[in-house]
Amino acid sequence: MKQILLSLLIIPQVFIASGSRSGDIPAPSAFSFRAVPPVVRINQVGYLPGGVKVAVWGGPAGMTVAAFRLIDASSGEAVFTATAGKAFGAYGPFGQSYRLNFSAFRTPGTYYIETPSARSPDFRIGPDVYKGAADFCLRYLRQQRCGFNPFLKDSCHTEDGYTLYGPMPDSTRINAIGGWHDASDYLQYSTTSANTVYHLLAAWRDFPGVFGDDHAATGLPGANGAPDVLDEARWGLDWLLKMHPQADWLFNQIADDRDHRGMRLPKLDSFYGRGFERPVYFCSGEPQVQGVKYKKTNRSTGVASTAGKFASAFALGHSLLQRKDAAYAERLLERAHSAYKLGLEKPGVQQTASVMSPYIYAEDNWTDDMELAAAELYGVTRDAKYFREGRAYAAQEPVTPWLGKDTASHYQWYPFINPGHYELAKRSSGAARRELTGYYADGIERVWAKAKDNAFYRGVPFIWCSNNLTAAFAVQCYWYGNLTADKRFAELAQANVDWLLGCNPWGTSMVYGLPAHGDTPVDPHSAFTHIGNYPIDGGLVDGPVYGSIYGSLIGIRLAEADEYAAFQSPLVVYHDDYGDYSTNEPTMDGTAVLIYLLALKENEGLTTEKVTPRPAK
């Protein structure tokens, strides 16, 4: 549950709404756009020769930029000069800002951008700048494994678990060992896990040439004849099968917010009053506990939001594995059909449960999940009823509701984009295809309406897990372009990629350790780093939140001086600090979407670049 305010259970309450302290963002009345130094922000991973290439200059109010130069880092010579163009004005900490577009320059090499007031870090242009990035991020998922953990070379949560809310007697023991920990806590959710599996499988299906084979199925080093991304996806599929062990049994989560009573390494988890056993919550389709002392229950109305995610992951798994392991693939298809049937029988949302606090994953949509399930079952069976049902579900939620909005509740609209539109559109033509791609275009236009007036092209709201939304939205833009050959959103899509990799007000990548030479998170909200001093390579952190959200949180206290203090603002805040659980906690499902996005970018470099070397002087 991404520590949703629940760290207040173990951290002293130190925030005073009307006052200030070291590390707090300034109140709007105290904030000055003239205090920020001028900077040039870049994508630290680099730029593809034929792709969109934009840096952002930000600086104090009253300062302007007329032109910029691209400098060869080895020779110090200017190789490209252009006007800065439109002044975008104030954004975040900056009183003035510009987009510095050098897309016309294609020659590979190492460069930096220079203006009269600021210089960027060095960066590369080349067809291979994204090489290995998707595989690098798989390191984080291997580290998140539950059961046998290959990073620790030890096992955890081997007593899971005892049932709650099911048709069987409460405390019935089932084998639910495996899967991934959700974030820096050790809860496990079927919805985020199924979404993770789906994106890993889709990444292998769509970009098989970018993934290597350096690990066994156990996650330990050593090739096994299968790409590592498939090993990881199958680890998730194995656990999902345990969470849907028979046609009428479907489970939604393991553990609950009692997890948040303290940080510890995963094998030391005994917060549930039954030794090392943890509760396994059944998908009942009815309200379940949401904070005992608050006398609340969640707003569950059905099981389709969970069942649809299971069905789509299983169906895609069947499609991709039937030649490698026919018996396993058939089992996946059987469970895809049974999960889809449960979704049909109990439409609605299955929200998560909590015991100590009122905070949950309060998912409010489910037709997108059933649409994707129908699309994948249509792809497997070619039964036209699934296409008709999928298209009907699509019409019920044509645009993912957060697109174009300023805010949303935590995981209210999940997953953050609708892959069902893409999967149905791929398998259709004529009016149906135009209708489905039109849904995507509508959502992108809503975000573009907010993005076009700021230099970062930022139209994604700064809610909790804003980085997850950013990665997902970039994927939607690319899917739309792939379906239509319409390139008008290419710069918007790349701006969202660039934001994640350093072209943001703080000038930091949001991915632990990527790139190795860059400014990346080093002090995330994670027991692995805080207690074990272990790197969490490849983990995508939650990302920046509105200043108003950060200012309202209880229990946040920065552990160290804020190295990004000059770039915080009343609009938006990000801290690379263990004490800020709202912006700096890595997440499993966000990282999986990023893996798809990085695989897409690496594949773009492999397949579309025709590089002409610079003539020798």
Coordinates of C-alpha atoms in Angstrom, one line a residue:
M1 CA 0.0 0.0 0.0
K2 CA 3.0 2.3 -0.7
Q3 CA 3.0 3.5 3.0
I4 CA -0.1 5.6 2.4
L5 CA 0.2 7.9 5.4
L6 CA 0.7 4.8 7.5
S7 CA 4.3 5.7 8.5
L8 CA 2.6 8.0 11.0
L9 CA 2.2 4.8 13.1
I10 CA 6.0 4.6 13.6
I11 CA 7.3 8.1 13.0
P12 CA 6.7 11.0 15.5
Q13 CA 4.2 13.5 14.4
V14 CA 6.3 16.5 13.7
F15 CA 4.5 18.5 10.9
I16 CA 2.9 21.7 12.1
A17 CA 0.5 23.0 9.4
S18 CA 0.8 26.6 10.3
G19 CA 4.5 26.8 11.0
S20 CA 7.7 25.8 9.2
R21 CA 10.9 23.8 9.9
S22 CA 14.0 22.7 8.1
G23 CA 13.0 20.7 5.1
D24 CA 9.5 22.0 4.7
I25 CA 8.5 23.7 1.5
P26 CA 8.1 27.4 1.9
A27 CA 4.6 28.9 2.1
P28 CA 3.5 30.6 -1.1
S29 CA 3.8 34.0 0.5
A30 CA 7.4 33.3 1.3
F31 CA 8.4 31.8 -2.0
S32 CA 10.5 33.9 -4.4
F33 CA 11.0 33.0 -8.1
R34 CA 14.1 35.2 -8.0
A35 CA 16.0 32.8 -5.6
V36 CA 16.3 29.9 -8.0
P37 CA 19.6 29.5 -9.9
P38 CA 19.4 29.1 -13.7
V39 CA 19.8 25.5 -14.8
V40 CA 19.5 23.3 -18.0
R41 CA 17.7 20.0 -17.4
I42 CA 18.2 17.0 -19.6
N43 CA 17.4 13.3 -20.1
Q44 CA 20.4 11.9 -18.3
V45 CA 20.2 8.5 -20.2
G46 CA 20.5 10.4 -23.5
Y47 CA 18.8 10.9 -26.8
L48 CA 18.2 8.8 -29.9
P49 CA 19.7 10.4 -33.0
G50 CA 16.4 10.4 -34.9
G51 CA 14.2 11.1 -31.9
V52 CA 12.8 14.2 -30.2
K53 CA 15.6 15.9 -28.3
V54 CA 14.7 18.7 -25.9
A55 CA 16.3 20.2 -22.8
V56 CA 14.6 22.6 -20.5
W57 CA 16.1 25.9 -19.2
G58 CA 14.7 27.2 -16.0
G59 CA 15.7 30.2 -14.0
P60 CA 14.7 33.2 -12.0
A61 CA 12.0 35.7 -13.1
G62 CA 13.3 38.5 -15.3
M63 CA 16.1 36.4 -16.9
T64 CA 15.7 35.4 -20.6
V65 CA 17.4 33.1 -23.1
A66 CA 17.7 34.1 -26.7
A67 CA 19.7 31.2 -28.0
F68 CA 21.6 28.1 -27.0
R69 CA 24.5 26.0 -28.2
L70 CA 25.2 22.3 -28.3
I71 CA 28.9 21.7 -27.5
D72 CA 30.9 18.6 -28.3
A73 CA 32.2 17.6 -24.8
S74 CA 35.5 16.2 -26.2
S75 CA 36.5 19.2 -28.4
G76 CA 34.6 22.0 -26.8
E77 CA 33.4 23.1 -30.2
A78 CA 29.8 24.2 -30.9
V79 CA 28.2 21.8 -33.3
F80 CA 24.6 23.2 -33.2
T81 CA 23.1 26.6 -32.4
A82 CA 19.4 27.5 -32.3
T83 CA 17.1 30.1 -30.8
A84 CA 15.5 29.3 -27.5
G85 CA 12.0 30.1 -28.9
K86 CA 9.0 30.7 -26.8
A87 CA 9.3 31.8 -23.2
F88 CA 6.9 29.6 -21.2
G89 CA 7.0 31.7 -18.0
A90 CA 6.8 30.5 -14.5
Y91 CA 6.6 26.8 -13.5
G92 CA 7.3 25.2 -10.2
P93 CA 10.4 26.8 -8.7
F94 CA 11.2 28.7 -11.9
G95 CA 10.1 32.3 -12.7
Q96 CA 11.0 31.7 -16.4
S97 CA 11.5 28.7 -18.6
Y98 CA 12.3 27.6 -22.2
R99 CA 12.2 24.4 -24.2
L100 CA 15.6 24.0 -26.0
N101 CA 14.9 21.9 -29.0
F102 CA 17.9 20.3 -30.8
S103 CA 16.0 17.5 -32.6
A104 CA 17.5 18.5 -35.9
F105 CA 21.0 17.4 -34.7
R106 CA 21.5 13.7 -35.2
T107 CA 25.2 12.9 -34.9
P108 CA 26.1 10.4 -32.1
G109 CA 28.5 11.6 -29.5
T110 CA 28.8 13.2 -26.0
Y111 CA 27.6 16.8 -25.7
Y112 CA 26.4 19.5 -23.3
I113 CA 24.1 22.4 -23.8
E114 CA 25.3 25.9 -23.0
T115 CA 23.4 29.2 -22.6
P116 CA 24.9 32.5 -21.3
S117 CA 23.6 31.7 -17.9
A118 CA 23.8 27.9 -17.5
R119 CA 25.4 24.7 -18.7
S120 CA 23.8 21.2 -18.7
P121 CA 25.6 18.0 -17.6
D122 CA 27.2 16.0 -20.3
F123 CA 24.9 13.6 -22.2
R124 CA 25.0 11.2 -25.1
I125 CA 23.3 11.0 -28.4
G126 CA 23.3 7.5 -29.9
P127 CA 21.2 4.6 -31.0
D128 CA 22.2 2.6 -27.9
V129 CA 21.6 5.0 -25.1
Y130 CA 18.7 2.9 -23.7
K131 CA 20.6 -0.4 -24.2
G132 CA 20.2 -2.7 -21.2
A133 CA 17.9 -0.2 -19.3
A134 CA 14.9 -2.5 -19.2
D135 CA 17.0 -5.5 -18.0
F136 CA 18.6 -3.2 -15.4
C137 CA 15.1 -2.5 -13.9
L138 CA 14.4 -6.2 -13.7
R139 CA 16.9 -6.2 -10.8
Y140 CA 14.4 -4.4 -8.7
L141 CA 11.6 -7.0 -9.3
R142 CA 14.0 -9.9 -8.5
Q143 CA 14.8 -8.1 -5.2
Q144 CA 11.0 -7.8 -4.5
R145 CA 10.4 -11.6 -4.8
C146 CA 8.6 -13.2 -1.9
G147 CA 9.2 -16.8 -0.9
F148 CA 12.7 -17.4 -2.1
N149 CA 14.5 -14.0 -2.6
P150 CA 17.5 -14.3 -4.9
F151 CA 19.0 -11.0 -3.8
L152 CA 19.1 -12.0 -0.1
K153 CA 19.6 -15.7 -1.0
D154 CA 17.1 -16.5 1.7
S155 CA 13.4 -17.1 2.0
C156 CA 10.6 -15.2 3.6
H157 CA 6.9 -15.4 4.3
T158 CA 6.9 -19.2 4.0
E159 CA 3.9 -19.5 6.3
D160 CA 1.4 -17.7 4.1
G161 CA -1.4 -17.8 4.8
Y162 CA -4.8 -18.0 6.6
T163 CA -8.0 -16.9 4.9
L164 CA -10.4 -14.2 5.7
Y165 CA -13.8 -13.3 4.2
G166 CA -14.0 -16.5 2.1
P167 CA -16.6 -19.2 1.7
M168 CA -14.3 -21.4 3.7
P169 CA -14.0 -21.0 7.5
D170 CA -11.9 -18.0 8.4
S171 CA -8.3 -19.0 9.2
T172 CA -8.3 -21.9 6.7
R173 CA -4.7 -22.5 5.7
I174 CA -3.8 -22.2 2.0
N175 CA -0.4 -22.1 0.2
A176 CA 0.0 -18.5 -1.0
I177 CA 3.8 -18.4 -1.0
G178 CA 5.5 -16.5 -3.7
G179 CA 4.9 -13.4 -5.8
W180 CA 6.4 -9.9 -5.2
H181 CA 6.3 -7.5 -2.3
D182 CA 4.3 -4.5 -3.4
A183 CA 6.7 -1.7 -2.5
S184 CA 9.0 -1.1 0.4
D185 CA 6.5 -2.7 2.6
Y186 CA 5.7 -6.4 2.3
L187 CA 2.0 -6.4 1.4
Q188 CA 1.0 -8.3 -1.7
Y189 CA -1.9 -7.3 -4.0
S190 CA -3.4 -9.4 -6.8
T191 CA -4.3 -6.3 -8.8
T192 CA -0.8 -4.7 -8.8
S193 CA 0.8 -8.1 -9.3
A194 CA -1.4 -9.0 -12.3
N195 CA -0.7 -5.6 -13.9
T196 CA 3.0 -6.2 -13.4
V197 CA 2.8 -9.6 -15.0
Y198 CA 0.8 -8.2 -17.9
H199 CA 3.4 -5.5 -18.7
L200 CA 6.3 -7.9 -18.4
L201 CA 4.7 -10.3 -20.8
A202 CA 3.7 -7.5 -23.2
A203 CA 7.3 -6.2 -23.1
W204 CA 8.7 -9.6 -24.1
R205 CA 6.0 -10.0 -26.8
D206 CA 6.5 -6.6 -28.3
F207 CA 10.3 -6.1 -27.9
P208 CA 11.9 -9.6 -27.6
G209 CA 15.2 -8.4 -29.0
V210 CA 16.1 -6.2 -26.0
F211 CA 16.1 -8.7 -23.2
G212 CA 19.0 -10.9 -22.1
D213 CA 19.3 -14.2 -20.3
D214 CA 21.6 -13.8 -17.4
H215 CA 19.5 -15.4 -14.6
A216 CA 17.9 -18.7 -13.9
A217 CA 14.2 -19.1 -13.1
T218 CA 15.1 -18.8 -9.4
G219 CA 16.5 -15.3 -10.1
L220 CA 20.0 -16.4 -9.3
P221 CA 22.8 -15.7 -11.8
G222 CA 23.1 -18.1 -14.7
A223 CA 21.4 -18.5 -18.1
N224 CA 18.6 -20.9 -18.4
G225 CA 17.6 -20.5 -22.1
A226 CA 14.7 -18.1 -21.3
P227 CA 14.9 -14.3 -21.2
D228 CA 15.0 -12.9 -17.7
V229 CA 11.8 -10.9 -18.3
L230 CA 10.0 -14.1 -19.0
D231 CA 11.4 -15.7 -15.9
E232 CA 10.1 -12.8 -13.9
A233 CA 6.7 -12.8 -15.5
R234 CA 6.4 -16.6 -14.8
W235 CA 7.3 -16.0 -11.2
G236 CA 4.3 -13.7 -11.0
L237 CA 2.0 -16.1 -12.9
D238 CA 2.9 -18.9 -10.5
W239 CA 1.7 -16.8 -7.6
L240 CA -1.4 -15.6 -9.3
L241 CA -2.4 -19.3 -9.9
K242 CA -2.1 -19.8 -6.1
M243 CA -4.4 -16.8 -5.6
H244 CA -6.9 -18.3 -8.0
P245 CA -6.5 -22.0 -7.1
Q246 CA -9.9 -23.2 -8.3
A247 CA -12.7 -21.8 -10.5
D248 CA -14.7 -20.2 -7.6
W249 CA -11.9 -19.1 -5.4
L250 CA -10.1 -15.7 -6.0
F251 CA -8.0 -13.9 -3.4
N252 CA -7.2 -10.2 -3.4
Q253 CA -4.3 -9.5 -1.1
I254 CA -1.9 -10.9 1.4
A255 CA -1.3 -9.0 4.7
D256 CA -2.7 -5.6 5.6
D257 CA -1.6 -2.3 7.1
R258 CA -0.3 -3.9 10.2
D259 CA 2.8 -4.3 8.1
H260 CA 3.5 -0.6 8.6
R261 CA 4.3 -0.8 12.3
G262 CA 8.0 -0.9 11.6
M263 CA 10.7 -1.3 9.0
R264 CA 12.5 -4.7 8.9
L265 CA 14.0 -7.1 6.4
P266 CA 11.3 -9.4 4.9
K267 CA 12.0 -12.6 6.8
L268 CA 11.4 -10.8 10.2
D269 CA 7.7 -10.3 9.6
S270 CA 5.6 -11.3 12.5
F271 CA 3.1 -8.5 12.9
Y272 CA -0.2 -10.5 12.6
G273 CA -0.5 -12.4 15.9
R274 CA 0.0 -15.8 14.4
G275 CA 3.8 -16.2 14.3
F276 CA 4.9 -15.7 10.7
E277 CA 1.5 -16.5 9.1
R278 CA -0.2 -13.6 7.3
P279 CA -3.9 -13.2 6.3
V280 CA -5.0 -13.8 2.8
Y281 CA -8.1 -11.8 1.9
F282 CA -10.8 -13.4 -0.3
C283 CA -12.5 -11.6 -3.2
S284 CA -15.9 -11.6 -1.7
G285 CA -17.3 -8.8 -3.8
E286 CA -18.7 -7.2 -0.6
P287 CA -17.4 -4.5 1.8
Q288 CA -14.5 -5.5 4.0
V289 CA -12.7 -3.9 7.0
Q290 CA -11.2 -0.4 6.5
G291 CA -9.7 0.6 9.8
V292 CA -11.4 -0.9 12.8
K293 CA -11.3 2.1 15.0
Y294 CA -12.8 4.3 12.2
K295 CA -15.8 1.9 12.0
K296 CA -15.6 1.9 8.3
T297 CA -15.8 -0.7 5.5
N298 CA -14.5 -0.3 2.0
R299 CA -16.8 0.2 -1.0
S300 CA -16.4 -3.1 -2.7
T301 CA -19.3 -3.9 -5.1
G302 CA -18.0 -6.9 -7.0
V303 CA -14.9 -8.8 -8.1
A304 CA -14.5 -7.8 -11.8
S305 CA -11.7 -5.3 -11.1
T306 CA -9.5 -8.1 -9.8
A307 CA -10.9 -10.9 -11.9
G308 CA -10.4 -9.1 -15.1
K309 CA -6.7 -8.4 -14.3
F310 CA -6.2 -12.1 -13.6
A311 CA -7.9 -13.2 -16.8
S312 CA -5.8 -10.8 -19.0
A313 CA -2.5 -11.9 -17.5
F314 CA -3.4 -15.6 -17.8
A315 CA -4.7 -15.3 -21.3
L316 CA -1.6 -13.4 -22.5
G317 CA 0.6 -15.9 -20.6
H318 CA -1.1 -18.7 -22.5
S319 CA -0.5 -17.1 -25.8
L320 CA 3.2 -16.6 -25.2
L321 CA 4.0 -19.9 -23.4
Q322 CA 2.0 -22.5 -25.3
R323 CA 4.9 -23.5 -27.4
K324 CA 7.4 -23.6 -24.5
D325 CA 5.2 -25.3 -21.9
A326 CA 1.9 -26.5 -23.3
A327 CA 0.6 -28.0 -20.1
Y328 CA 1.3 -24.9 -18.1
A329 CA -0.2 -22.7 -20.8
E330 CA -3.4 -24.8 -20.8
R331 CA -3.7 -24.3 -17.1
L332 CA -3.3 -20.6 -17.6
L333 CA -6.1 -20.6 -20.2
E334 CA -8.4 -22.6 -17.9
R335 CA -7.9 -20.0 -15.1
A336 CA -8.3 -17.1 -17.6
H337 CA -11.8 -18.4 -18.5
S338 CA -12.8 -19.0 -14.8
A339 CA -11.5 -15.6 -13.7
Y340 CA -13.4 -13.9 -16.6
K341 CA -16.5 -15.8 -15.6
L342 CA -16.3 -14.5 -12.0
G343 CA -16.0 -11.0 -13.4
L344 CA -19.2 -11.5 -15.4
E345 CA -21.0 -12.9 -12.4
K346 CA -19.9 -10.2 -10.0
P347 CA -19.3 -6.9 -11.9
G348 CA -17.9 -4.1 -9.8
V349 CA -14.8 -3.3 -7.8
Q350 CA -13.0 -5.3 -5.1
Q351 CA -11.2 -2.7 -3.0
T352 CA -8.4 -3.6 -0.5
A353 CA -8.8 -4.1 3.2
S354 CA -7.0 -2.4 6.1
V355 CA -7.1 -2.9 9.9
M356 CA -5.4 0.0 11.6
S357 CA -6.1 2.9 9.4
P358 CA -8.7 4.1 6.8
Y359 CA -6.2 4.1 3.9
I360 CA -6.6 1.6 1.1
Y361 CA -6.4 1.1 -2.6
A362 CA -9.8 2.4 -3.3
E363 CA -10.1 1.4 -7.0
D364 CA -13.3 2.7 -8.5
N365 CA -13.2 1.3 -12.1
W366 CA -13.5 -2.2 -13.4
T367 CA -14.8 -2.1 -17.0
D368 CA -11.3 -1.4 -18.3
D369 CA -10.1 -4.7 -16.6
M370 CA -12.8 -6.7 -18.2
E371 CA -12.2 -5.1 -21.6
L372 CA -8.5 -6.1 -21.5
A373 CA -9.5 -9.6 -20.4
A374 CA -12.0 -9.9 -23.3
A375 CA -9.4 -8.6 -25.8
E376 CA -6.9 -11.2 -24.7
L377 CA -9.4 -14.0 -24.7
Y378 CA -10.5 -12.9 -28.2
G379 CA -6.8 -13.1 -29.3
V380 CA -6.6 -16.7 -28.0
T381 CA -10.0 -18.1 -29.0
R382 CA -11.1 -15.9 -32.0
D383 CA -14.6 -16.2 -30.5
A384 CA -16.3 -13.0 -31.7
K385 CA -18.4 -12.8 -28.5
Y386 CA -15.2 -11.6 -26.6
F387 CA -14.6 -8.9 -29.1
R388 CA -18.2 -7.7 -28.8
E389 CA -18.1 -7.8 -25.0
G390 CA -14.7 -6.0 -25.0
R391 CA -16.0 -3.2 -27.2
A392 CA -19.0 -2.8 -25.0
Y393 CA -16.8 -2.5 -22.0
A394 CA -14.6 0.0 -23.8
A395 CA -17.6 2.3 -24.5
Q396 CA -18.4 2.4 -20.8
E397 CA -15.0 4.0 -20.0
P398 CA -13.6 5.4 -23.2
V399 CA -11.1 7.6 -21.4
T400 CA -9.3 6.6 -18.2
P401 CA -10.8 9.1 -15.8
W402 CA -7.7 10.7 -14.4
L403 CA -6.5 11.9 -17.8
G404 CA -6.8 15.7 -17.9
K405 CA -7.8 16.0 -14.3
D406 CA -5.8 17.8 -11.6
T407 CA -6.2 15.2 -9.0
A408 CA -7.5 11.7 -8.1
S409 CA -7.5 9.4 -5.1
H410 CA -4.7 7.0 -4.6
Y411 CA -5.0 4.1 -7.1
Q412 CA -8.6 5.3 -7.8
W413 CA -8.3 4.6 -11.5
Y414 CA -6.2 1.5 -12.0
P415 CA -4.3 0.5 -14.0
F416 CA -3.3 4.0 -14.9
I417 CA -4.0 3.5 -18.6
N418 CA -6.3 1.1 -20.4
P419 CA -4.3 -1.5 -22.5
G420 CA -7.6 -3.0 -23.6
H421 CA -8.1 -0.2 -26.2
Y422 CA -4.7 -1.1 -27.7
E423 CA -5.4 -4.8 -27.8
L424 CA -8.8 -4.5 -29.3
A425 CA -7.7 -1.9 -31.8
K426 CA -4.8 -4.1 -33.0
R427 CA -7.4 -6.8 -33.8
S428 CA -9.9 -4.6 -35.5
S429 CA -10.3 -2.3 -38.5
G430 CA -12.7 0.3 -39.9
A431 CA -15.1 2.0 -37.6
A432 CA -14.2 -0.1 -34.5
R433 CA -10.5 0.7 -34.9
R434 CA -11.2 4.4 -35.4
E435 CA -13.5 4.4 -32.3
L436 CA -10.9 2.8 -30.1
T437 CA -8.0 4.9 -31.2
G438 CA -10.3 8.0 -30.8
Y439 CA -10.6 7.1 -27.1
Y440 CA -6.9 7.2 -26.8
A441 CA -6.6 10.5 -28.7
D442 CA -9.3 12.1 -26.5
G443 CA -7.4 11.2 -23.3
I444 CA -4.1 12.4 -24.7
E445 CA -5.7 15.7 -25.9
R446 CA -7.0 16.3 -22.3
V447 CA -3.5 15.9 -20.9
W448 CA -2.0 18.0 -23.7
A449 CA -4.4 20.9 -22.9
K450 CA -2.7 21.1 -19.5
A451 CA 0.8 20.3 -20.7
K452 CA 1.2 22.7 -23.7
D453 CA 1.6 25.8 -21.6
N454 CA 4.6 24.8 -19.5
A455 CA 8.2 24.1 -20.5
F456 CA 8.2 20.5 -19.2
Y457 CA 5.0 19.7 -21.1
R458 CA 3.7 18.5 -17.8
G459 CA 0.0 17.5 -17.8
V460 CA 0.1 14.6 -15.4
P461 CA -1.2 15.5 -11.9
F462 CA 1.2 15.4 -9.0
I463 CA -0.7 12.9 -7.0
W464 CA 0.8 9.9 -5.1
C465 CA 2.7 7.7 -7.5
S466 CA 2.8 10.4 -10.1
N467 CA 5.8 8.7 -11.7
N468 CA 3.6 5.6 -12.3
L469 CA 1.1 7.8 -14.1
T470 CA 3.9 9.4 -16.1
A471 CA 5.3 6.2 -17.4
A472 CA 1.8 4.8 -18.2
F473 CA 0.8 7.9 -20.0
A474 CA 3.9 7.9 -22.2
V475 CA 3.1 4.3 -23.2
Q476 CA -0.5 5.3 -24.2
C477 CA 1.0 8.0 -26.4
Y478 CA 3.3 5.5 -28.1
W479 CA 0.5 3.0 -28.5
Y480 CA -1.7 5.6 -30.1
G481 CA 1.1 6.5 -32.5
N482 CA 1.7 2.9 -33.4
L483 CA -2.0 2.3 -34.1
T484 CA -2.5 5.4 -36.2
A485 CA 0.9 6.6 -37.5
D486 CA -0.1 10.0 -36.1
K487 CA 3.1 11.6 -34.8
R488 CA 1.6 14.8 -33.3
F489 CA 2.0 13.6 -29.7
A490 CA 5.6 12.4 -30.2
E491 CA 7.2 15.4 -28.3
L492 CA 4.6 15.1 -25.5
A493 CA 5.4 11.3 -25.1
Q494 CA 9.2 12.0 -25.1
A495 CA 8.7 14.8 -22.5
N496 CA 7.2 12.3 -20.1
V497 CA 10.2 9.9 -20.7
D498 CA 12.6 12.8 -20.2
W499 CA 10.9 13.8 -17.0
L500 CA 11.5 10.4 -15.4
L501 CA 15.1 10.4 -16.4
G502 CA 16.2 13.9 -15.3
C503 CA 14.4 16.6 -17.3
N504 CA 12.5 17.9 -14.3
P505 CA 12.9 20.8 -11.8
W506 CA 15.3 18.8 -9.6
G507 CA 17.5 17.5 -12.4
T508 CA 17.3 13.9 -11.0
S509 CA 16.4 10.6 -12.6
M510 CA 13.6 8.9 -10.7
V511 CA 15.1 5.4 -11.2
Y512 CA 17.5 4.1 -8.6
G513 CA 20.9 3.8 -10.3
L514 CA 19.8 4.7 -13.8
P515 CA 22.0 6.0 -15.4
A516 CA 25.0 4.9 -13.5
H517 CA 26.8 8.2 -14.1
G518 CA 23.8 10.4 -13.3
D519 CA 21.9 12.0 -10.4
T520 CA 19.6 9.3 -9.2
P521 CA 17.9 8.4 -5.9
V522 CA 20.3 7.2 -3.2
D523 CA 18.2 7.4 0.0
P524 CA 14.8 5.9 -0.9
H525 CA 12.1 5.0 1.7
S526 CA 13.1 1.4 1.8
A527 CA 14.2 -1.1 4.5
F528 CA 16.6 -2.7 2.0
T529 CA 18.7 0.5 1.7
H530 CA 18.0 2.0 5.2
I531 CA 18.6 -1.2 7.2
G532 CA 20.6 -3.5 4.9
N533 CA 22.5 -0.8 3.0
Y534 CA 21.5 -2.7 -0.2
P535 CA 21.1 -0.9 -3.5
I536 CA 17.7 -1.2 -5.1
D537 CA 18.8 -1.0 -8.7
G538 CA 16.1 -0.2 -11.2
G539 CA 13.3 0.8 -8.8
L540 CA 11.1 3.6 -10.0
V541 CA 10.3 5.8 -7.0
D542 CA 6.8 7.2 -6.4
G543 CA 7.6 10.7 -7.7
P544 CA 6.8 14.3 -6.9
V545 CA 3.6 15.4 -5.2
Y546 CA 1.7 18.7 -5.0
G547 CA 3.1 21.0 -2.3
S548 CA -0.4 21.0 -0.8
I549 CA -0.3 17.2 -0.5
Y550 CA 3.2 17.2 1.1
G551 CA 2.2 20.0 3.4
S552 CA -0.8 18.1 4.7
L553 CA 1.0 14.8 5.5
I554 CA 1.6 13.8 9.1
G555 CA 4.8 12.0 10.2
I556 CA 7.2 13.2 7.6
R557 CA 10.6 14.4 8.8
L558 CA 13.5 14.6 6.4
A559 CA 16.5 12.7 7.8
E560 CA 19.1 15.0 6.1
A561 CA 19.4 18.5 4.6
D562 CA 17.4 18.8 1.4
E563 CA 19.9 18.9 -1.5
Y564 CA 17.0 20.0 -3.8
A565 CA 15.8 22.8 -1.5
A566 CA 16.3 25.5 -4.1
F567 CA 14.0 23.6 -6.5
Q568 CA 11.1 22.9 -4.2
S569 CA 8.0 25.0 -4.7
P570 CA 4.4 25.4 -3.5
L571 CA 3.4 23.6 -6.7
V572 CA 5.4 20.4 -6.4
V573 CA 7.9 18.7 -4.1
Y574 CA 10.3 15.8 -4.4
H575 CA 12.9 14.6 -1.9
D576 CA 15.6 11.9 -2.1
D577 CA 15.3 11.2 1.6
Y578 CA 14.3 8.1 3.5
G579 CA 12.0 10.3 5.7
D580 CA 9.7 11.3 2.7
Y581 CA 7.6 8.2 2.1
S582 CA 5.3 10.2 -0.2
T583 CA 7.8 10.9 -3.0
N584 CA 10.7 8.5 -2.6
E585 CA 9.4 5.0 -2.2
P586 CA 9.9 2.6 -5.1
T587 CA 6.9 0.5 -6.4
M588 CA 6.8 -2.8 -8.1
D589 CA 4.0 -2.1 -10.6
G590 CA 5.3 1.3 -11.6
T591 CA 8.7 -0.3 -12.3
A592 CA 7.0 -2.9 -14.5
V593 CA 5.4 -0.2 -16.6
L594 CA 8.8 1.5 -16.8
I595 CA 10.3 -1.7 -18.0
Y596 CA 7.9 -1.8 -20.9
L597 CA 8.6 1.8 -21.7
L598 CA 12.4 1.4 -21.6
A599 CA 12.2 -1.7 -23.8
L600 CA 10.1 0.3 -26.3
K601 CA 12.8 3.0 -26.3
E602 CA 15.7 0.5 -26.7
N603 CA 13.9 -1.2 -29.5
E604 CA 13.3 2.2 -31.2
G605 CA 17.1 2.7 -31.2
L606 CA 17.7 -0.8 -32.6
T607 CA 15.2 -0.7 -35.3
T608 CA 14.7 2.9 -36.6
E609 CA 18.1 4.6 -36.4
K610 CA 20.2 5.0 -39.5
V611 CA 23.2 6.8 -38.1
T612 CA 25.6 8.7 -40.4
P613 CA 29.0 9.3 -38.7
R614 CA 30.2 12.8 -38.5
P615 CA 32.8 13.5 -41.3
A616 CA 36.3 13.7 -40.0
K617 CA 37.8 17.2 -40.0

